[in-house]
Amino acid sequence: MLPIQLGIAARFLSSSSSSQQEGSNKPQQQQQQQPAKEAFDSLELTEEKMHAITDKIPQKPVTVVEGTSYMVIILGAFAVLAFFIYNFLTNFILEPTYQTCFNETLQRLKLDPRITVRLGNDIVGYGQESPSRVQRQQIPHQIYKDANGTEHCRLQFNMRGPGGVAIVNADMFKDSSGSWDYLYLIVDVKSGSSPPQRLNIVAPK
C-alpha cells in the first residue's frame, strides 16, 4: 500500500507544479501582449491627433483679385503664342498675296533690259522711302475684286540701283489658270542727271 500511495502523491505534486508553471506563464504572456496593444493604441491616437491638427490649419482662400490676375496672365500668354504662330505662318509658310506679287514684279524688272540699262544690275526693291527699316519693309498695296469677281492686287514700291531710283506701280490679277497677270506695270525712272522717264512695261489694258 505504501508504494501506491507514494506514486499517487508524486503524480499529484507533478501535476500541481505544472499547473502552477502554466499559471505563472499566463501573466507573463499577457504582460508581453499588453505593451504591443498599448503601442498600437498610442499610434492610432497619434494619427488621430495629427489629423485633428491638420484639419484645424486654416487654408488661404483665393481672392477675386488673385483669380483675375491669374486669368490675365494666362490670356496674355495665349495672345503672345497666337501672335508668334500667326507671324510664322504668314512669313514662312503662307506668303501674303501682296508679297507674292511684289516678289514676282521685282524679279521681272531685274531681268528687263529697259530697267537694267538705267538702274544697273544690282537692284533692290523696298516699300517706302524712309530711314525706318520697318517702313521700308512695308509694301503699300490694295487687295480688291473687280465687277467680275476677279481678285486684284495693286502695288506701289521703290527700286534703287547703282544708276538711279524708280517708283513702280502695278495692278495684278489672277487669270483663269490661277496665275498672276498684269493689268498694267508702270515704272517712273530717275537716272543720274536725266529727267524722270516713264516706262510702260505693261501698258494699261
mmCIF file with all atom_site columns, C-alpha atoms in Angstrom:
data_model
loop_
_atom_site.group_PDB
_atom_site.id
_atom_site.type_symbol
_atom_site.label_atom_id
_atom_site.label_alt_id
_atom_site.label_comp_id
_atom_site.label_asym_id
_atom_site.label_entity_id
_atom_site.label_seq_id
_atom_site.pdbx_PDB_ins_code
_atom_site.Cartn_x
_atom_site.Cartn_y
_atom_site.Cartn_z
_atom_site.occupancy
_atom_site.B_iso_or_equiv
_atom_site.pdbx_formal_charge
_atom_site.auth_seq_id
_atom_site.auth_comp_id
_atom_site.auth_asym_id
_atom_site.auth_atom_id
_atom_site.pdbx_PDB_model_num
ATOM 1   C CA . MET A 1 1   ? 0.000   0.000   0.000    1.00 0.00 ? 1   MET A CA 1
ATOM 2   C CA . LEU A 1 2   ? 2.816   2.384   0.722    1.00 0.00 ? 2   LEU A CA 1
ATOM 3   C CA . PRO A 1 3   ? 4.329   2.335   -2.780   1.00 0.00 ? 3   PRO A CA 1
ATOM 4   C CA . ILE A 1 4   ? 0.932   3.021   -4.332   1.00 0.00 ? 4   ILE A CA 1
ATOM 5   C CA . GLN A 1 5   ? 0.342   5.983   -2.070   1.00 0.00 ? 5   GLN A CA 1
ATOM 6   C CA . LEU A 1 6   ? 3.796   7.388   -2.854   1.00 0.00 ? 6   LEU A CA 1
ATOM 7   C CA . GLY A 1 7   ? 3.120   7.107   -6.609   1.00 0.00 ? 7   GLY A CA 1
ATOM 8   C CA . ILE A 1 8   ? -0.190  8.923   -6.313   1.00 0.00 ? 8   ILE A CA 1
ATOM 9   C CA . ALA A 1 9   ? 1.430   11.644  -4.236   1.00 0.00 ? 9   ALA A CA 1
ATOM 10  C CA . ALA A 1 10  ? 4.234   12.093  -6.800   1.00 0.00 ? 10  ALA A CA 1
ATOM 11  C CA . ARG A 1 11  ? 1.730   12.429  -9.635   1.00 0.00 ? 11  ARG A CA 1
ATOM 12  C CA . PHE A 1 12  ? -0.292  14.950  -7.666   1.00 0.00 ? 12  PHE A CA 1
ATOM 13  C CA . LEU A 1 13  ? 2.809   17.009  -6.941   1.00 0.00 ? 13  LEU A CA 1
ATOM 14  C CA . SER A 1 14  ? 3.966   16.949  -10.576  1.00 0.00 ? 14  SER A CA 1
ATOM 15  C CA . SER A 1 15  ? 0.534   17.948  -11.861  1.00 0.00 ? 15  SER A CA 1
ATOM 16  C CA . SER A 1 16  ? 0.236   20.739  -9.331   1.00 0.00 ? 16  SER A CA 1
ATOM 17  C CA . SER A 1 17  ? 3.712   22.057  -10.194  1.00 0.00 ? 17  SER A CA 1
ATOM 18  C CA . SER A 1 18  ? 2.953   22.024  -13.943  1.00 0.00 ? 18  SER A CA 1
ATOM 19  C CA . SER A 1 19  ? -0.337  23.821  -13.351  1.00 0.00 ? 19  SER A CA 1
ATOM 20  C CA . GLN A 1 20  ? 1.487   26.389  -11.267  1.00 0.00 ? 20  GLN A CA 1
ATOM 21  C CA . GLN A 1 21  ? 4.032   26.914  -14.079  1.00 0.00 ? 21  GLN A CA 1
ATOM 22  C CA . GLU A 1 22  ? 1.256   27.355  -16.630  1.00 0.00 ? 22  GLU A CA 1
ATOM 23  C CA . GLY A 1 23  ? -0.480  29.767  -14.313  1.00 0.00 ? 23  GLY A CA 1
ATOM 24  C CA . SER A 1 24  ? 2.723   31.749  -13.856  1.00 0.00 ? 24  SER A CA 1
ATOM 25  C CA . ASN A 1 25  ? 3.374   31.847  -17.657  1.00 0.00 ? 25  ASN A CA 1
ATOM 26  C CA . LYS A 1 26  ? -0.063  33.280  -18.493  1.00 0.00 ? 26  LYS A CA 1
ATOM 27  C CA . PRO A 1 27  ? 0.500   36.604  -16.705  1.00 0.00 ? 27  PRO A CA 1
ATOM 28  C CA . GLN A 1 28  ? 3.870   36.938  -18.466  1.00 0.00 ? 28  GLN A CA 1
ATOM 29  C CA . GLN A 1 29  ? 2.255   36.410  -21.899  1.00 0.00 ? 29  GLN A CA 1
ATOM 30  C CA . GLN A 1 30  ? -0.472  38.874  -21.035  1.00 0.00 ? 30  GLN A CA 1
ATOM 31  C CA . GLN A 1 31  ? 2.179   41.369  -19.961  1.00 0.00 ? 31  GLN A CA 1
ATOM 32  C CA . GLN A 1 32  ? 4.045   40.883  -23.298  1.00 0.00 ? 32  GLN A CA 1
ATOM 33  C CA . GLN A 1 33  ? 0.870   41.370  -25.341  1.00 0.00 ? 33  GLN A CA 1
ATOM 34  C CA . GLN A 1 34  ? -0.264  44.379  -23.340  1.00 0.00 ? 34  GLN A CA 1
ATOM 35  C CA . PRO A 1 35  ? 2.665   46.732  -24.352  1.00 0.00 ? 35  PRO A CA 1
ATOM 36  C CA . ALA A 1 36  ? 2.172   45.903  -28.049  1.00 0.00 ? 36  ALA A CA 1
ATOM 37  C CA . LYS A 1 37  ? -1.525  46.724  -27.755  1.00 0.00 ? 37  LYS A CA 1
ATOM 38  C CA . GLU A 1 38  ? -0.722  49.922  -25.891  1.00 0.00 ? 38  GLU A CA 1
ATOM 39  C CA . ALA A 1 39  ? 1.827   50.906  -28.596  1.00 0.00 ? 39  ALA A CA 1
ATOM 40  C CA . PHE A 1 40  ? -0.765  50.291  -31.314  1.00 0.00 ? 40  PHE A CA 1
ATOM 41  C CA . ASP A 1 41  ? -3.352  52.313  -29.427  1.00 0.00 ? 41  ASP A CA 1
ATOM 42  C CA . SER A 1 42  ? -0.879  55.148  -28.934  1.00 0.00 ? 42  SER A CA 1
ATOM 43  C CA . LEU A 1 43  ? -0.052  55.091  -32.688  1.00 0.00 ? 43  LEU A CA 1
ATOM 44  C CA . GLU A 1 44  ? -3.733  55.372  -33.542  1.00 0.00 ? 44  GLU A CA 1
ATOM 45  C CA . LEU A 1 45  ? -4.101  58.240  -31.128  1.00 0.00 ? 45  LEU A CA 1
ATOM 46  C CA . THR A 1 46  ? -1.092  59.957  -32.676  1.00 0.00 ? 46  THR A CA 1
ATOM 47  C CA . GLU A 1 47  ? -2.575  59.719  -36.197  1.00 0.00 ? 47  GLU A CA 1
ATOM 48  C CA . GLU A 1 48  ? -5.910  60.975  -34.946  1.00 0.00 ? 48  GLU A CA 1
ATOM 49  C CA . LYS A 1 49  ? -4.186  63.889  -33.267  1.00 0.00 ? 49  LYS A CA 1
ATOM 50  C CA . MET A 1 50  ? -2.276  64.682  -36.451  1.00 0.00 ? 50  MET A CA 1
ATOM 51  C CA . HIS A 1 51  ? -5.495  64.674  -38.483  1.00 0.00 ? 51  HIS A CA 1
ATOM 52  C CA . ALA A 1 52  ? -7.152  66.867  -35.900  1.00 0.00 ? 52  ALA A CA 1
ATOM 53  C CA . ILE A 1 53  ? -4.246  69.322  -36.032  1.00 0.00 ? 53  ILE A CA 1
ATOM 54  C CA . THR A 1 54  ? -4.115  69.476  -39.834  1.00 0.00 ? 54  THR A CA 1
ATOM 55  C CA . ASP A 1 55  ? -7.874  69.931  -40.029  1.00 0.00 ? 55  ASP A CA 1
ATOM 56  C CA . LYS A 1 56  ? -7.578  72.972  -37.808  1.00 0.00 ? 56  LYS A CA 1
ATOM 57  C CA . ILE A 1 57  ? -4.933  74.641  -40.048  1.00 0.00 ? 57  ILE A CA 1
ATOM 58  C CA . PRO A 1 58  ? -6.713  77.438  -41.935  1.00 0.00 ? 58  PRO A CA 1
ATOM 59  C CA . GLN A 1 59  ? -6.420  77.325  -45.752  1.00 0.00 ? 59  GLN A CA 1
ATOM 60  C CA . LYS A 1 60  ? -5.808  80.625  -47.511  1.00 0.00 ? 60  LYS A CA 1
ATOM 61  C CA . PRO A 1 61  ? -8.706  81.279  -49.909  1.00 0.00 ? 61  PRO A CA 1
ATOM 62  C CA . VAL A 1 62  ? -8.028  82.576  -53.452  1.00 0.00 ? 62  VAL A CA 1
ATOM 63  C CA . THR A 1 63  ? -9.292  86.119  -53.655  1.00 0.00 ? 63  THR A CA 1
ATOM 64  C CA . VAL A 1 64  ? -11.064 87.629  -56.645  1.00 0.00 ? 64  VAL A CA 1
ATOM 65  C CA . VAL A 1 65  ? -8.057  89.828  -57.408  1.00 0.00 ? 65  VAL A CA 1
ATOM 66  C CA . GLU A 1 66  ? -5.669  86.849  -57.463  1.00 0.00 ? 66  GLU A CA 1
ATOM 67  C CA . GLY A 1 67  ? -8.029  84.838  -59.670  1.00 0.00 ? 67  GLY A CA 1
ATOM 68  C CA . THR A 1 68  ? -8.344  87.743  -62.092  1.00 0.00 ? 68  THR A CA 1
ATOM 69  C CA . SER A 1 69  ? -4.564  88.199  -62.169  1.00 0.00 ? 69  SER A CA 1
ATOM 70  C CA . TYR A 1 70  ? -4.024  84.532  -62.998  1.00 0.00 ? 70  TYR A CA 1
ATOM 71  C CA . MET A 1 71  ? -6.617  84.739  -65.763  1.00 0.00 ? 71  MET A CA 1
ATOM 72  C CA . VAL A 1 72  ? -4.979  87.846  -67.250  1.00 0.00 ? 72  VAL A CA 1
ATOM 73  C CA . ILE A 1 73  ? -1.564  86.145  -67.228  1.00 0.00 ? 73  ILE A CA 1
ATOM 74  C CA . ILE A 1 74  ? -2.945  83.034  -68.945  1.00 0.00 ? 74  ILE A CA 1
ATOM 75  C CA . LEU A 1 75  ? -4.776  85.065  -71.595  1.00 0.00 ? 75  LEU A CA 1
ATOM 76  C CA . GLY A 1 76  ? -1.665  87.163  -72.190  1.00 0.00 ? 76  GLY A CA 1
ATOM 77  C CA . ALA A 1 77  ? 0.430   84.040  -72.714  1.00 0.00 ? 77  ALA A CA 1
ATOM 78  C CA . PHE A 1 78  ? -2.092  82.685  -75.230  1.00 0.00 ? 78  PHE A CA 1
ATOM 79  C CA . ALA A 1 79  ? -2.130  86.039  -77.055  1.00 0.00 ? 79  ALA A CA 1
ATOM 80  C CA . VAL A 1 80  ? 1.666   86.096  -77.366  1.00 0.00 ? 80  VAL A CA 1
ATOM 81  C CA . LEU A 1 81  ? 1.684   82.498  -78.587  1.00 0.00 ? 81  LEU A CA 1
ATOM 82  C CA . ALA A 1 82  ? -1.016  83.240  -81.177  1.00 0.00 ? 82  ALA A CA 1
ATOM 83  C CA . PHE A 1 83  ? 0.943   86.285  -82.383  1.00 0.00 ? 83  PHE A CA 1
ATOM 84  C CA . PHE A 1 84  ? 4.118   84.276  -82.943  1.00 0.00 ? 84  PHE A CA 1
ATOM 85  C CA . ILE A 1 85  ? 2.210   81.474  -84.687  1.00 0.00 ? 85  ILE A CA 1
ATOM 86  C CA . TYR A 1 86  ? 0.474   83.966  -86.986  1.00 0.00 ? 86  TYR A CA 1
ATOM 87  C CA . ASN A 1 87  ? 3.747   85.677  -87.915  1.00 0.00 ? 87  ASN A CA 1
ATOM 88  C CA . PHE A 1 88  ? 5.445   82.354  -88.524  1.00 0.00 ? 88  PHE A CA 1
ATOM 89  C CA . LEU A 1 89  ? 2.659   81.129  -90.794  1.00 0.00 ? 89  LEU A CA 1
ATOM 90  C CA . THR A 1 90  ? 2.346   84.368  -92.772  1.00 0.00 ? 90  THR A CA 1
ATOM 91  C CA . ASN A 1 91  ? 6.092   84.951  -93.157  1.00 0.00 ? 91  ASN A CA 1
ATOM 92  C CA . PHE A 1 92  ? 7.452   81.443  -93.652  1.00 0.00 ? 92  PHE A CA 1
ATOM 93  C CA . ILE A 1 93  ? 4.606   79.162  -94.737  1.00 0.00 ? 93  ILE A CA 1
ATOM 94  C CA . LEU A 1 94  ? 1.636   81.159  -96.026  1.00 0.00 ? 94  LEU A CA 1
ATOM 95  C CA . GLU A 1 95  ? 3.091   84.055  -98.016  1.00 0.00 ? 95  GLU A CA 1
ATOM 96  C CA . PRO A 1 96  ? 0.704   87.033  -98.241  1.00 0.00 ? 96  PRO A CA 1
ATOM 97  C CA . THR A 1 97  ? -0.767  87.860  -101.650 1.00 0.00 ? 97  THR A CA 1
ATOM 98  C CA . TYR A 1 98  ? 0.889   91.261  -101.883 1.00 0.00 ? 98  TYR A CA 1
ATOM 99  C CA . GLN A 1 99  ? 4.279   89.753  -101.018 1.00 0.00 ? 99  GLN A CA 1
ATOM 100 C CA . THR A 1 100 ? 3.920   87.206  -103.815 1.00 0.00 ? 100 THR A CA 1
ATOM 101 C CA . CYS A 1 101 ? 3.028   89.938  -106.311 1.00 0.00 ? 101 CYS A CA 1
ATOM 102 C CA . PHE A 1 102 ? 5.892   92.130  -105.112 1.00 0.00 ? 102 PHE A CA 1
ATOM 103 C CA . ASN A 1 103 ? 8.450   89.332  -105.486 1.00 0.00 ? 103 ASN A CA 1
ATOM 104 C CA . GLU A 1 104 ? 7.253   88.433  -108.995 1.00 0.00 ? 104 GLU A CA 1
ATOM 105 C CA . THR A 1 105 ? 7.248   92.057  -110.158 1.00 0.00 ? 105 THR A CA 1
ATOM 106 C CA . LEU A 1 106 ? 10.684  92.836  -108.734 1.00 0.00 ? 106 LEU A CA 1
ATOM 107 C CA . GLN A 1 107 ? 12.173  89.709  -110.297 1.00 0.00 ? 107 GLN A CA 1
ATOM 108 C CA . ARG A 1 108 ? 10.660  90.599  -113.673 1.00 0.00 ? 108 ARG A CA 1
ATOM 109 C CA . LEU A 1 109 ? 12.026  94.151  -113.574 1.00 0.00 ? 109 LEU A CA 1
ATOM 110 C CA . LYS A 1 110 ? 15.502  92.969  -112.596 1.00 0.00 ? 110 LYS A CA 1
ATOM 111 C CA . LEU A 1 111 ? 15.619  90.968  -115.838 1.00 0.00 ? 111 LEU A CA 1
ATOM 112 C CA . ASP A 1 112 ? 14.187  93.717  -118.052 1.00 0.00 ? 112 ASP A CA 1
ATOM 113 C CA . PRO A 1 113 ? 16.948  95.439  -120.108 1.00 0.00 ? 113 PRO A CA 1
ATOM 114 C CA . ARG A 1 114 ? 14.978  98.701  -120.150 1.00 0.00 ? 114 ARG A CA 1
ATOM 115 C CA . ILE A 1 115 ? 15.411  98.813  -116.370 1.00 0.00 ? 115 ILE A CA 1
ATOM 116 C CA . THR A 1 116 ? 18.939  97.471  -116.025 1.00 0.00 ? 116 THR A CA 1
ATOM 117 C CA . VAL A 1 117 ? 20.325  99.919  -118.614 1.00 0.00 ? 117 VAL A CA 1
ATOM 118 C CA . ARG A 1 118 ? 19.104  102.802 -116.451 1.00 0.00 ? 118 ARG A CA 1
ATOM 119 C CA . LEU A 1 119 ? 19.455  101.491 -112.881 1.00 0.00 ? 119 LEU A CA 1
ATOM 120 C CA . GLY A 1 120 ? 22.182  98.888  -113.266 1.00 0.00 ? 120 GLY A CA 1
ATOM 121 C CA . ASN A 1 121 ? 22.227  95.234  -112.357 1.00 0.00 ? 121 ASN A CA 1
ATOM 122 C CA . ASP A 1 122 ? 22.371  95.424  -108.558 1.00 0.00 ? 122 ASP A CA 1
ATOM 123 C CA . ILE A 1 123 ? 18.742  96.456  -107.972 1.00 0.00 ? 123 ILE A CA 1
ATOM 124 C CA . VAL A 1 124 ? 16.870  96.273  -104.686 1.00 0.00 ? 124 VAL A CA 1
ATOM 125 C CA . GLY A 1 125 ? 13.175  96.825  -104.043 1.00 0.00 ? 125 GLY A CA 1
ATOM 126 C CA . TYR A 1 126 ? 11.574  98.203  -100.893 1.00 0.00 ? 126 TYR A CA 1
ATOM 127 C CA . GLY A 1 127 ? 8.362   99.781  -99.665  1.00 0.00 ? 127 GLY A CA 1
ATOM 128 C CA . GLN A 1 128 ? 8.594   103.395 -98.597  1.00 0.00 ? 128 GLN A CA 1
ATOM 129 C CA . GLU A 1 129 ? 11.417  105.927 -98.762  1.00 0.00 ? 129 GLU A CA 1
ATOM 130 C CA . SER A 1 130 ? 12.254  106.092 -95.088  1.00 0.00 ? 130 SER A CA 1
ATOM 131 C CA . PRO A 1 131 ? 15.237  105.510 -92.798  1.00 0.00 ? 131 PRO A CA 1
ATOM 132 C CA . SER A 1 132 ? 12.987  103.204 -90.770  1.00 0.00 ? 132 SER A CA 1
ATOM 133 C CA . ARG A 1 133 ? 13.573  99.577  -91.630  1.00 0.00 ? 133 ARG A CA 1
ATOM 134 C CA . VAL A 1 134 ? 10.000  98.682  -90.706  1.00 0.00 ? 134 VAL A CA 1
ATOM 135 C CA . GLN A 1 135 ? 8.525   101.197 -93.151  1.00 0.00 ? 135 GLN A CA 1
ATOM 136 C CA . ARG A 1 136 ? 10.926  100.088 -95.867  1.00 0.00 ? 136 ARG A CA 1
ATOM 137 C CA . GLN A 1 137 ? 9.700   96.523  -95.448  1.00 0.00 ? 137 GLN A CA 1
ATOM 138 C CA . GLN A 1 138 ? 6.028   97.518  -95.669  1.00 0.00 ? 138 GLN A CA 1
ATOM 139 C CA . ILE A 1 139 ? 4.780   97.400  -99.263  1.00 0.00 ? 139 ILE A CA 1
ATOM 140 C CA . PRO A 1 140 ? 1.825   99.740  -99.923  1.00 0.00 ? 140 PRO A CA 1
ATOM 141 C CA . HIS A 1 141 ? -0.850  97.589  -101.529 1.00 0.00 ? 141 HIS A CA 1
ATOM 142 C CA . GLN A 1 142 ? -4.572  97.147  -102.047 1.00 0.00 ? 142 GLN A CA 1
ATOM 143 C CA . ILE A 1 143 ? -6.460  93.879  -102.496 1.00 0.00 ? 143 ILE A CA 1
ATOM 144 C CA . TYR A 1 144 ? -9.817  94.172  -104.228 1.00 0.00 ? 144 TYR A CA 1
ATOM 145 C CA . LYS A 1 145 ? -12.197 92.411  -106.633 1.00 0.00 ? 145 LYS A CA 1
ATOM 146 C CA . ASP A 1 146 ? -13.487 93.843  -109.875 1.00 0.00 ? 146 ASP A CA 1
ATOM 147 C CA . ALA A 1 147 ? -17.046 93.675  -111.244 1.00 0.00 ? 147 ALA A CA 1
ATOM 148 C CA . ASN A 1 148 ? -16.442 90.127  -112.479 1.00 0.00 ? 148 ASN A CA 1
ATOM 149 C CA . GLY A 1 149 ? -15.259 88.943  -109.065 1.00 0.00 ? 149 GLY A CA 1
ATOM 150 C CA . THR A 1 150 ? -11.617 88.662  -110.154 1.00 0.00 ? 150 THR A CA 1
ATOM 151 C CA . GLU A 1 151 ? -9.107  89.244  -107.373 1.00 0.00 ? 151 GLU A CA 1
ATOM 152 C CA . HIS A 1 152 ? -6.658  92.121  -107.936 1.00 0.00 ? 152 HIS A CA 1
ATOM 153 C CA . CYS A 1 153 ? -3.556  93.285  -106.100 1.00 0.00 ? 153 CYS A CA 1
ATOM 154 C CA . ARG A 1 154 ? -2.454  96.880  -106.603 1.00 0.00 ? 154 ARG A CA 1
ATOM 155 C CA . LEU A 1 155 ? 1.146   97.676  -105.649 1.00 0.00 ? 155 LEU A CA 1
ATOM 156 C CA . GLN A 1 156 ? 3.445   100.651 -105.298 1.00 0.00 ? 156 GLN A CA 1
ATOM 157 C CA . PHE A 1 157 ? 7.083   100.309 -104.263 1.00 0.00 ? 157 PHE A CA 1
ATOM 158 C CA . ASN A 1 158 ? 10.541  101.768 -104.838 1.00 0.00 ? 158 ASN A CA 1
ATOM 159 C CA . MET A 1 159 ? 13.608  100.405 -106.579 1.00 0.00 ? 159 MET A CA 1
ATOM 160 C CA . ARG A 1 160 ? 17.193  101.521 -106.278 1.00 0.00 ? 160 ARG A CA 1
ATOM 161 C CA . GLY A 1 161 ? 20.287  100.628 -108.253 1.00 0.00 ? 161 GLY A CA 1
ATOM 162 C CA . PRO A 1 162 ? 23.788  101.997 -108.929 1.00 0.00 ? 162 PRO A CA 1
ATOM 163 C CA . GLY A 1 163 ? 22.428  104.194 -111.756 1.00 0.00 ? 163 GLY A CA 1
ATOM 164 C CA . GLY A 1 164 ? 19.366  105.727 -110.084 1.00 0.00 ? 164 GLY A CA 1
ATOM 165 C CA . VAL A 1 165 ? 15.984  105.162 -108.468 1.00 0.00 ? 165 VAL A CA 1
ATOM 166 C CA . ALA A 1 166 ? 12.489  104.300 -109.673 1.00 0.00 ? 166 ALA A CA 1
ATOM 167 C CA . ILE A 1 167 ? 8.885   104.127 -108.493 1.00 0.00 ? 167 ILE A CA 1
ATOM 168 C CA . VAL A 1 168 ? 6.856   101.106 -109.571 1.00 0.00 ? 168 VAL A CA 1
ATOM 169 C CA . ASN A 1 169 ? 3.062   100.998 -109.918 1.00 0.00 ? 169 ASN A CA 1
ATOM 170 C CA . ALA A 1 170 ? 1.386   97.734  -110.811 1.00 0.00 ? 170 ALA A CA 1
ATOM 171 C CA . ASP A 1 171 ? -2.039  96.149  -110.854 1.00 0.00 ? 171 ASP A CA 1
ATOM 172 C CA . MET A 1 172 ? -2.059  92.356  -110.953 1.00 0.00 ? 172 MET A CA 1
ATOM 173 C CA . PHE A 1 173 ? -4.933  89.910  -111.205 1.00 0.00 ? 173 PHE A CA 1
ATOM 174 C CA . LYS A 1 174 ? -5.435  86.161  -111.230 1.00 0.00 ? 174 LYS A CA 1
ATOM 175 C CA . ASP A 1 175 ? -6.197  84.738  -114.649 1.00 0.00 ? 175 ASP A CA 1
ATOM 176 C CA . SER A 1 176 ? -8.293  81.664  -115.418 1.00 0.00 ? 176 SER A CA 1
ATOM 177 C CA . SER A 1 177 ? -5.362  79.344  -114.667 1.00 0.00 ? 177 SER A CA 1
ATOM 178 C CA . GLY A 1 178 ? -4.782  80.900  -111.238 1.00 0.00 ? 178 GLY A CA 1
ATOM 179 C CA . SER A 1 179 ? -1.542  82.643  -112.233 1.00 0.00 ? 179 SER A CA 1
ATOM 180 C CA . TRP A 1 180 ? -0.881  86.328  -111.674 1.00 0.00 ? 180 TRP A CA 1
ATOM 181 C CA . ASP A 1 181 ? -1.007  88.608  -114.718 1.00 0.00 ? 181 ASP A CA 1
ATOM 182 C CA . TYR A 1 182 ? -0.686  92.381  -115.137 1.00 0.00 ? 182 TYR A CA 1
ATOM 183 C CA . LEU A 1 183 ? -3.405  94.862  -115.814 1.00 0.00 ? 183 LEU A CA 1
ATOM 184 C CA . TYR A 1 184 ? -0.611  97.419  -116.026 1.00 0.00 ? 184 TYR A CA 1
ATOM 185 C CA . LEU A 1 185 ? 3.030   97.769  -114.919 1.00 0.00 ? 185 LEU A CA 1
ATOM 186 C CA . ILE A 1 186 ? 4.480   101.270 -114.996 1.00 0.00 ? 186 ILE A CA 1
ATOM 187 C CA . VAL A 1 187 ? 7.942   102.374 -113.839 1.00 0.00 ? 187 VAL A CA 1
ATOM 188 C CA . ASP A 1 188 ? 8.945   106.017 -113.319 1.00 0.00 ? 188 ASP A CA 1
ATOM 189 C CA . VAL A 1 189 ? 12.737  106.130 -113.529 1.00 0.00 ? 189 VAL A CA 1
ATOM 190 C CA . LYS A 1 190 ? 15.100  108.871 -112.406 1.00 0.00 ? 190 LYS A CA 1
ATOM 191 C CA . SER A 1 191 ? 18.584  108.019 -113.622 1.00 0.00 ? 191 SER A CA 1
ATOM 192 C CA . GLY A 1 192 ? 21.524  110.318 -112.953 1.00 0.00 ? 192 GLY A CA 1
ATOM 193 C CA . SER A 1 193 ? 21.089  113.809 -114.340 1.00 0.00 ? 193 SER A CA 1
ATOM 194 C CA . SER A 1 194 ? 18.474  112.704 -116.885 1.00 0.00 ? 194 SER A CA 1
ATOM 195 C CA . PRO A 1 195 ? 14.895  113.919 -116.411 1.00 0.00 ? 195 PRO A CA 1
ATOM 196 C CA . PRO A 1 196 ? 12.371  111.413 -114.981 1.00 0.00 ? 196 PRO A CA 1
ATOM 197 C CA . GLN A 1 197 ? 11.157  108.962 -117.555 1.00 0.00 ? 197 GLN A CA 1
ATOM 198 C CA . ARG A 1 198 ? 8.041   106.774 -117.545 1.00 0.00 ? 198 ARG A CA 1
ATOM 199 C CA . LEU A 1 199 ? 8.333   103.242 -118.873 1.00 0.00 ? 199 LEU A CA 1
ATOM 200 C CA . ASN A 1 200 ? 5.185   101.259 -119.681 1.00 0.00 ? 200 ASN A CA 1
ATOM 201 C CA . ILE A 1 201 ? 6.463   97.752  -119.080 1.00 0.00 ? 201 ILE A CA 1
ATOM 202 C CA . VAL A 1 202 ? 2.879   96.501  -119.424 1.00 0.00 ? 202 VAL A CA 1
ATOM 203 C CA . ALA A 1 203 ? 0.571   99.108  -120.945 1.00 0.00 ? 203 ALA A CA 1
ATOM 204 C CA . PRO A 1 204 ? -2.806  99.578  -119.233 1.00 0.00 ? 204 PRO A CA 1
ATOM 205 C CA . LYS A 1 205 ? -5.398  97.239  -120.731 1.00 0.00 ? 205 LYS A CA 1
#
